Coordinates of C-alpha atoms in Angstrom, one line a residue:
M1 CA 24.2 -19.1 -15.5
R2 CA 23.6 -21.9 -12.9
T3 CA 24.8 -21.3 -9.4
L4 CA 24.6 -23.9 -6.6
I5 CA 24.7 -22.8 -3.0
D6 CA 26.0 -25.9 -1.2
H7 CA 26.7 -27.0 2.4
I8 CA 23.9 -24.9 3.9
G9 CA 23.6 -25.6 7.6
Q10 CA 20.0 -24.5 7.7
L11 CA 17.8 -23.0 5.0
V12 CA 15.0 -20.8 6.3
V13 CA 12.1 -21.3 3.9
V14 CA 10.4 -18.0 4.3
P15 CA 7.1 -18.2 2.3
R16 CA 5.8 -15.5 0.0
G17 CA 4.3 -12.6 1.9
P18 CA 2.2 -11.3 3.4
V19 CA 2.6 -13.8 6.3
R20 CA 0.0 -13.2 8.9
G21 CA -0.2 -13.4 12.7
R22 CA 1.0 -16.6 14.3
A23 CA 2.1 -18.0 10.9
M24 CA 5.1 -15.6 11.2
D25 CA 6.6 -17.9 13.8
G26 CA 5.8 -21.1 12.0
V27 CA 8.3 -20.9 9.1
S28 CA 9.9 -24.2 8.1
T29 CA 13.6 -24.9 7.9
I30 CA 15.7 -27.5 6.0
D31 CA 18.9 -28.7 7.6
D32 CA 21.9 -29.7 5.4
A33 CA 20.4 -28.0 2.4
A34 CA 21.3 -26.7 -1.0
L35 CA 19.8 -24.1 -3.3
L36 CA 20.0 -23.8 -7.1
I37 CA 19.9 -20.4 -8.9
E38 CA 19.3 -20.2 -12.6
H39 CA 20.2 -16.7 -14.0
D40 CA 18.8 -14.4 -11.3
R41 CA 16.0 -16.6 -10.0
I42 CA 15.7 -19.4 -7.4
A43 CA 15.2 -22.6 -9.4
W44 CA 15.2 -25.3 -6.7
F45 CA 16.0 -25.8 -3.0
G46 CA 15.9 -28.8 -0.7
P47 CA 18.1 -31.4 1.1
R48 CA 21.7 -31.5 -0.3
H49 CA 21.4 -35.2 -1.2
A50 CA 18.6 -34.3 -3.6
A51 CA 20.3 -31.4 -5.3
P52 CA 20.0 -31.4 -9.1
G53 CA 23.1 -32.7 -11.0
G54 CA 24.6 -31.3 -14.1
H55 CA 27.0 -28.5 -14.8
H56 CA 27.1 -25.5 -12.4
D57 CA 28.8 -22.4 -13.5
C58 CA 29.4 -21.4 -9.9
V59 CA 29.3 -23.2 -6.6
V60 CA 29.0 -21.1 -3.4
D61 CA 30.1 -22.9 -0.3
A62 CA 27.8 -21.8 2.6
A63 CA 30.3 -23.5 5.0
G64 CA 27.5 -24.7 7.3
G65 CA 26.0 -21.2 7.6
C66 CA 22.3 -20.3 7.5
V67 CA 20.7 -19.0 4.3
V68 CA 17.8 -16.5 4.5
P69 CA 16.2 -14.1 2.0
G70 CA 17.9 -10.8 1.5
L71 CA 16.6 -8.1 3.9
V72 CA 14.1 -5.6 2.6
D73 CA 14.3 -2.2 4.4
C74 CA 10.9 -0.9 3.5
H75 CA 11.0 2.5 5.2
T76 CA 14.0 4.9 5.1
H77 CA 15.0 8.5 4.6
V78 CA 18.6 7.6 3.7
V79 CA 19.2 10.4 1.2
F80 CA 19.9 13.5 3.2
A81 CA 22.5 16.1 4.1
G82 CA 23.7 17.5 7.4
S83 CA 23.7 16.0 11.0
R84 CA 21.3 16.2 13.9
V85 CA 23.7 15.0 16.5
D86 CA 23.1 18.2 18.6
E87 CA 19.4 17.4 19.1
F88 CA 20.3 13.8 19.9
V89 CA 22.3 15.2 22.9
Q90 CA 19.4 17.6 23.7
R91 CA 17.0 14.7 24.0
V92 CA 19.3 12.9 26.3
R93 CA 19.1 16.0 28.5
G94 CA 15.3 15.9 28.6
R95 CA 13.9 17.8 25.6
T96 CA 11.3 16.0 23.6
Y97 CA 11.2 15.5 19.8
L98 CA 8.1 17.8 19.6
E99 CA 9.7 20.5 21.8
I100 CA 12.8 20.6 19.5
L101 CA 10.6 20.7 16.4
E102 CA 8.4 23.5 17.7
A103 CA 11.5 25.5 18.6
G104 CA 12.5 25.4 14.9
G105 CA 14.9 22.5 15.1
G106 CA 14.2 18.9 14.1
I107 CA 13.3 18.3 10.5
H108 CA 13.8 22.0 9.6
V109 CA 17.6 21.6 10.2
T110 CA 17.7 18.8 7.7
V111 CA 15.5 20.7 5.2
A112 CA 18.0 23.6 5.2
A113 CA 20.9 21.2 4.7
V114 CA 19.2 19.4 1.8
R115 CA 18.2 22.6 0.1
A116 CA 21.8 23.9 0.4
A117 CA 23.2 20.6 -1.2
D118 CA 23.2 19.9 -4.9
E119 CA 22.3 16.6 -6.4
D120 CA 25.9 15.5 -6.6
E121 CA 26.4 16.2 -2.9
L122 CA 23.3 14.1 -1.9
V123 CA 24.6 11.2 -4.0
R124 CA 28.1 11.5 -2.5
L125 CA 26.7 11.5 1.1
A126 CA 24.2 8.6 0.6
L127 CA 26.4 6.2 -1.3
P128 CA 28.5 5.0 1.7
R129 CA 25.4 4.6 3.7
L130 CA 23.9 2.3 1.1
L131 CA 27.2 0.3 0.8
R132 CA 27.1 -0.2 4.6
M133 CA 23.4 -1.3 4.4
L134 CA 24.3 -3.8 1.7
A135 CA 27.2 -5.2 3.8
A136 CA 24.6 -5.7 6.7
G137 CA 22.3 -7.6 4.4
S138 CA 19.8 -5.1 3.0
T139 CA 19.3 -6.0 -0.7
T140 CA 16.3 -3.8 -1.3
V141 CA 15.8 -0.3 0.3
E142 CA 12.9 2.1 0.0
V143 CA 14.0 5.8 0.0
K144 CA 11.7 8.7 0.7
S145 CA 12.1 12.4 -0.3
G146 CA 10.7 14.9 2.1
Y147 CA 13.7 17.0 3.2
G148 CA 13.5 19.4 0.3
L149 CA 9.9 20.7 0.6
T150 CA 10.0 22.6 -2.7
P151 CA 9.2 21.0 -6.0
A152 CA 12.8 21.5 -7.2
D153 CA 14.4 20.1 -4.0
E154 CA 12.0 17.1 -3.9
L155 CA 12.9 16.3 -7.5
K156 CA 16.5 16.7 -6.7
T157 CA 16.3 14.2 -3.9
L158 CA 14.5 11.6 -6.0
R159 CA 16.9 12.1 -9.0
A160 CA 19.7 11.4 -6.5
V161 CA 17.9 8.2 -5.5
K162 CA 17.6 7.1 -9.2
R163 CA 21.3 7.8 -9.8
L164 CA 22.3 5.9 -6.7
A165 CA 20.3 2.9 -7.9
G166 CA 22.7 2.6 -10.8
M167 CA 25.9 3.0 -8.8
Q168 CA 25.7 0.1 -6.3
H169 CA 23.9 -3.2 -5.8
V170 CA 21.1 -2.3 -3.4
E171 CA 17.7 -2.2 -5.3
L172 CA 16.2 1.2 -4.5
I173 CA 12.5 2.2 -4.6
G174 CA 11.6 5.9 -4.5
T175 CA 8.8 7.5 -2.5
Y176 CA 7.5 11.0 -2.9
M177 CA 7.1 12.5 0.6
A178 CA 6.7 16.3 0.1
A179 CA 4.0 16.1 2.8
H180 CA 6.6 15.4 5.5
T181 CA 6.0 18.7 7.2
V182 CA 4.9 22.3 6.3
P183 CA 8.1 24.3 5.6
K184 CA 8.7 27.5 7.5
E185 CA 7.9 29.8 4.6
Y186 CA 4.4 28.2 4.5
A187 CA 3.8 28.3 8.3
G188 CA 0.1 28.6 8.9
R189 CA -0.7 28.0 5.2
P190 CA -0.7 24.2 4.8
D191 CA -3.3 24.2 2.0
A192 CA -1.2 26.6 -0.1
Y193 CA 1.8 24.4 0.4
L194 CA -0.1 21.3 -0.7
D195 CA -1.2 23.3 -3.8
L196 CA 2.5 23.8 -4.6
V197 CA 3.6 20.1 -4.2
L198 CA 0.5 18.6 -5.8
E199 CA 0.9 20.6 -9.1
D200 CA -0.1 18.3 -12.0
R201 CA 3.1 18.6 -14.0
L202 CA 5.2 17.8 -11.0
L203 CA 3.3 14.6 -10.2
E204 CA 3.3 13.6 -13.8
T205 CA 7.1 14.0 -13.9
L206 CA 7.5 11.9 -10.8
Y207 CA 5.6 9.0 -12.3
S208 CA 6.6 9.2 -16.0
S209 CA 10.3 9.6 -15.1
D210 CA 10.2 6.6 -12.8
L211 CA 11.4 8.8 -9.9
A212 CA 8.7 7.6 -7.4
E213 CA 6.4 4.6 -7.1
F214 CA 4.8 5.6 -3.8
A215 CA 3.5 8.7 -2.0
D216 CA 3.8 9.1 1.7
V217 CA 2.4 11.7 4.2
F218 CA 3.2 12.4 7.9
C219 CA -0.3 12.5 9.4
E220 CA 0.4 14.1 12.8
R221 CA -0.1 17.2 14.9
G222 CA 2.1 19.9 13.6
A223 CA 2.3 18.3 10.2
F224 CA -0.8 17.2 8.2
D225 CA -4.3 16.4 9.6
L226 CA -6.5 13.6 8.3
K227 CA -8.3 15.8 5.7
R228 CA -5.1 17.2 4.2
S229 CA -3.4 13.8 4.4
E230 CA -6.2 12.3 2.4
R231 CA -6.1 15.1 -0.1
F232 CA -2.3 14.6 -0.7
L233 CA -2.6 10.8 -1.1
R234 CA -5.7 10.9 -3.4
E235 CA -4.2 13.5 -5.7
C236 CA -0.9 11.6 -5.9
G237 CA -2.9 8.4 -6.5
R238 CA -4.6 10.1 -9.4
H239 CA -1.2 10.4 -11.0
G240 CA -0.2 6.7 -10.4
L241 CA 1.6 6.9 -7.0
K242 CA 0.6 4.3 -4.5
P243 CA -0.3 5.5 -1.0
K244 CA 1.6 5.0 2.3
I245 CA 1.1 6.8 5.6
H246 CA 3.3 7.7 8.6
A247 CA 0.5 6.8 11.0
E248 CA -0.1 7.1 14.8
Q249 CA 3.5 7.9 15.6
I250 CA 3.2 10.6 18.3
T251 CA -0.5 10.9 18.8
N252 CA -3.5 8.8 17.9
S253 CA -5.1 10.7 15.0
G254 CA -7.2 8.0 13.3
S255 CA -4.6 7.8 10.5
A256 CA -4.4 3.9 10.6
R257 CA -8.1 3.9 9.8
L258 CA -7.5 6.4 7.0
A259 CA -4.7 4.1 5.6
A260 CA -7.1 1.2 5.6
S261 CA -9.9 3.2 4.0
L262 CA -7.6 4.4 1.2
G263 CA -6.2 1.0 0.6
A264 CA -2.7 2.2 1.5
V265 CA 0.1 -0.2 0.8
S266 CA 1.4 0.3 4.3
A267 CA 0.8 2.2 7.5
D268 CA 4.1 2.9 9.2
H269 CA 5.1 3.6 12.8
L270 CA 1.8 2.8 14.7
E271 CA 3.2 3.5 18.2
Q272 CA -0.1 5.1 19.3
I273 CA -2.5 2.9 17.4
D274 CA -5.7 2.0 19.2
D275 CA -8.1 -1.0 19.0
A276 CA -10.2 0.7 16.3
G277 CA -7.1 1.2 14.2
I278 CA -6.0 -2.4 14.6
R279 CA -9.5 -3.6 13.6
A280 CA -9.4 -1.4 10.5
L281 CA -6.0 -2.7 9.4
A282 CA -7.1 -6.3 10.1
T283 CA -9.9 -6.0 7.6
S284 CA -7.7 -4.3 5.0
R285 CA -4.7 -5.3 2.8
T286 CA -2.6 -2.5 4.4
I287 CA 0.7 -3.8 5.8
P288 CA 1.6 -2.5 9.3
V289 CA 5.3 -1.4 9.3
L290 CA 6.9 -1.0 12.7
L291 CA 10.1 1.0 13.2
P292 CA 11.7 -0.3 16.4
G293 CA 14.9 1.7 15.8
C294 CA 12.9 4.9 16.1
T295 CA 11.5 4.3 19.5
F296 CA 14.8 2.9 20.6
F297 CA 16.6 6.1 19.4
L298 CA 14.0 8.4 20.9
N299 CA 13.6 6.3 24.1
G300 CA 9.9 6.0 23.5
E301 CA 7.2 3.4 24.0
P302 CA 7.4 0.8 21.1
A303 CA 4.4 -0.1 18.9
P304 CA 2.1 -2.9 20.2
A305 CA 3.6 -5.6 18.0
R306 CA 2.1 -8.5 19.9
R307 CA -1.4 -7.0 19.7
L308 CA -1.0 -6.6 16.0
I309 CA 0.2 -10.2 15.6
E310 CA -2.7 -11.5 17.8
A311 CA -5.0 -9.6 15.4
D312 CA -3.6 -11.8 12.6
L313 CA -1.8 -8.9 10.9
P314 CA 1.3 -9.3 8.7
V315 CA 3.7 -7.2 10.7
A316 CA 6.7 -5.7 8.8
I317 CA 9.7 -3.9 10.3
A318 CA 12.2 -1.4 8.8
S319 CA 15.1 0.7 10.0
D320 CA 13.6 4.2 9.4
C321 CA 17.1 5.3 8.8
N322 CA 17.1 9.1 9.1
P323 CA 19.2 11.8 10.7
G324 CA 16.7 12.9 13.4
S325 CA 14.9 9.9 15.0
S326 CA 16.7 6.7 13.9
M327 CA 20.2 7.1 12.7
I328 CA 20.4 3.3 12.2
E329 CA 21.5 1.8 8.9
S330 CA 21.7 -1.9 10.0
M331 CA 18.7 -4.1 9.6
P332 CA 20.2 -6.9 11.8
L333 CA 20.3 -4.3 14.6
T334 CA 16.7 -3.4 13.8
L335 CA 15.9 -7.2 14.1
A336 CA 17.6 -7.3 17.5
I337 CA 15.7 -4.3 18.8
A338 CA 12.4 -5.8 17.5
V339 CA 13.1 -8.9 19.5
A340 CA 14.3 -7.2 22.6
R341 CA 11.7 -4.3 22.8
L342 CA 8.8 -5.3 20.6
R343 CA 8.9 -8.9 21.9
L344 CA 8.9 -10.5 18.4
T345 CA 10.5 -13.9 18.2
P346 CA 13.7 -14.1 16.1
M347 CA 11.7 -15.9 13.4
E348 CA 8.9 -13.3 13.5
A349 CA 11.4 -10.5 13.1
L350 CA 13.1 -12.2 10.1
V351 CA 9.7 -12.7 8.4
A352 CA 8.9 -9.0 9.2
A353 CA 12.1 -7.9 7.6
T354 CA 11.7 -10.1 4.5
A355 CA 8.4 -11.4 3.2
N356 CA 6.2 -8.8 5.0
A357 CA 8.6 -6.0 4.2
A358 CA 8.4 -7.0 0.5
A359 CA 4.6 -6.9 0.8
A360 CA 4.9 -3.4 2.2
L361 CA 6.6 -2.4 -1.1
D362 CA 4.1 -4.3 -3.3
R363 CA 6.8 -6.8 -4.2
A364 CA 5.8 -10.0 -2.4
D365 CA 5.6 -11.7 -5.8
R366 CA 9.3 -11.5 -6.3
L367 CA 11.2 -10.5 -3.1
G368 CA 11.5 -11.6 0.5
A369 CA 10.9 -15.3 0.2
I370 CA 12.6 -18.6 -0.5
E371 CA 10.4 -19.7 -3.4
A372 CA 11.1 -21.1 -6.9
G373 CA 10.8 -18.2 -9.3
H374 CA 11.6 -15.5 -6.8
Q375 CA 14.5 -13.2 -7.4
A376 CA 17.7 -14.8 -5.9
D377 CA 18.4 -12.1 -3.2
L378 CA 19.9 -14.2 -0.4
L379 CA 22.2 -13.9 2.6
V380 CA 24.6 -16.6 3.8
L381 CA 25.2 -16.1 7.5
H382 CA 28.3 -16.8 9.6
E383 CA 26.3 -19.0 12.0
R384 CA 24.0 -22.0 11.4
T385 CA 20.7 -20.5 12.6
A386 CA 18.9 -17.2 11.8
A387 CA 18.3 -16.5 15.5
H388 CA 22.0 -15.3 15.6
M389 CA 20.9 -12.3 13.6
A390 CA 19.1 -10.9 16.7
Y391 CA 21.2 -12.7 19.3
E392 CA 24.7 -11.4 18.5
V393 CA 23.9 -7.7 18.9
G394 CA 26.5 -5.4 17.3
R395 CA 28.1 -8.1 15.2
N396 CA 27.4 -8.2 11.5
P397 CA 25.9 -11.7 11.1
V398 CA 26.2 -11.7 7.3
R399 CA 29.0 -13.5 5.5
L400 CA 27.8 -13.3 1.9
V401 CA 25.3 -11.1 0.2
I402 CA 23.8 -12.4 -3.0
K403 CA 21.8 -10.0 -5.3
R404 CA 20.0 -11.3 -8.4
G405 CA 22.0 -14.5 -8.2
R406 CA 25.4 -13.0 -7.9
V407 CA 27.7 -12.7 -4.8
V408 CA 28.0 -8.9 -4.5
H409 CA 29.6 -8.6 -1.0
E410 CA 31.6 -10.7 1.4
N411 CA 32.3 -9.9 5.0
V412 CA 35.2 -11.5 6.9
M413 CA 34.4 -13.2 10.2

């Protein structure tokens, strides 16, 4: 199968990640371009006049629009039940996220809803979210468990993720996050809870059944301290799950340094990271993942994106789609917030949502870039330049979504 994307107004040649520091804003472009797909891989790209001849099974007319890699949403909690709209209103009236959590609200509300839902219900609720994410350009999405907080409910969530992967076109990647918080029935007994969710047979099932590739922990006051976070990630790693950390979100705990010392694939949030944490990440291979929608949604101070870029780090961004702190499904909106509040340039934001986000999922070798041999996950935009993705806030900038070389979604103007 040979597919030619023709009449590309501008092709943004995002390189393979991780793309570090100032290089994030130095990505090259090709005007009046074309791109050839063979089967599900990028085979060639360049100026239109140099496009390979021969038979093409399909020609996609970009109609002068920009072509970029498919967006990689590398941090979500998109499989859940219930709503947290009431606490959204409470925060507008002055209550903080921690105050709501300590009063028994917050994540505990979602835990109760997920426990009450069966696997079919979780699938039914998540499917339309994923379809909307695809329509907005997300071609790969990471999905965490962490709202079940029992072995059975965590497995139920990750089985739902695996089923959803076969029901629609977004590529899904599962993450085991039983260490999201200590459930109410284990209040004051975090070690006993970790004993429960680190049981050997459970972890073996997660890995052998291809339910999870990563393990993640919320290292924060009221959740898991450094010692327990390290225990969780090391034990999961012993069973083949690669480490990630929710780090430095609400307080500075030293968790960014822990992420670096463990060789975590990513350290996510980082709103409260200090200079020591930045230095630790800068000497590691850990990808800093920033979640601008979360601080937008909570009206908090954003992560220090410019300091991270100045430290030559490969910054990634993600939606953090979840019912409590970032009910945002749209990666283009996430890009817009990253530009407006984190002060990324539009090109830096695009690289953060593609090449570096792919690196945060250990997939830089095949996703997130315009490179021969990479998987042909591509977006054709309505407008000629990628800056419109962040500029036209609220409009879906995506005209065509291409996954593995096939047009899988079209949006009207």
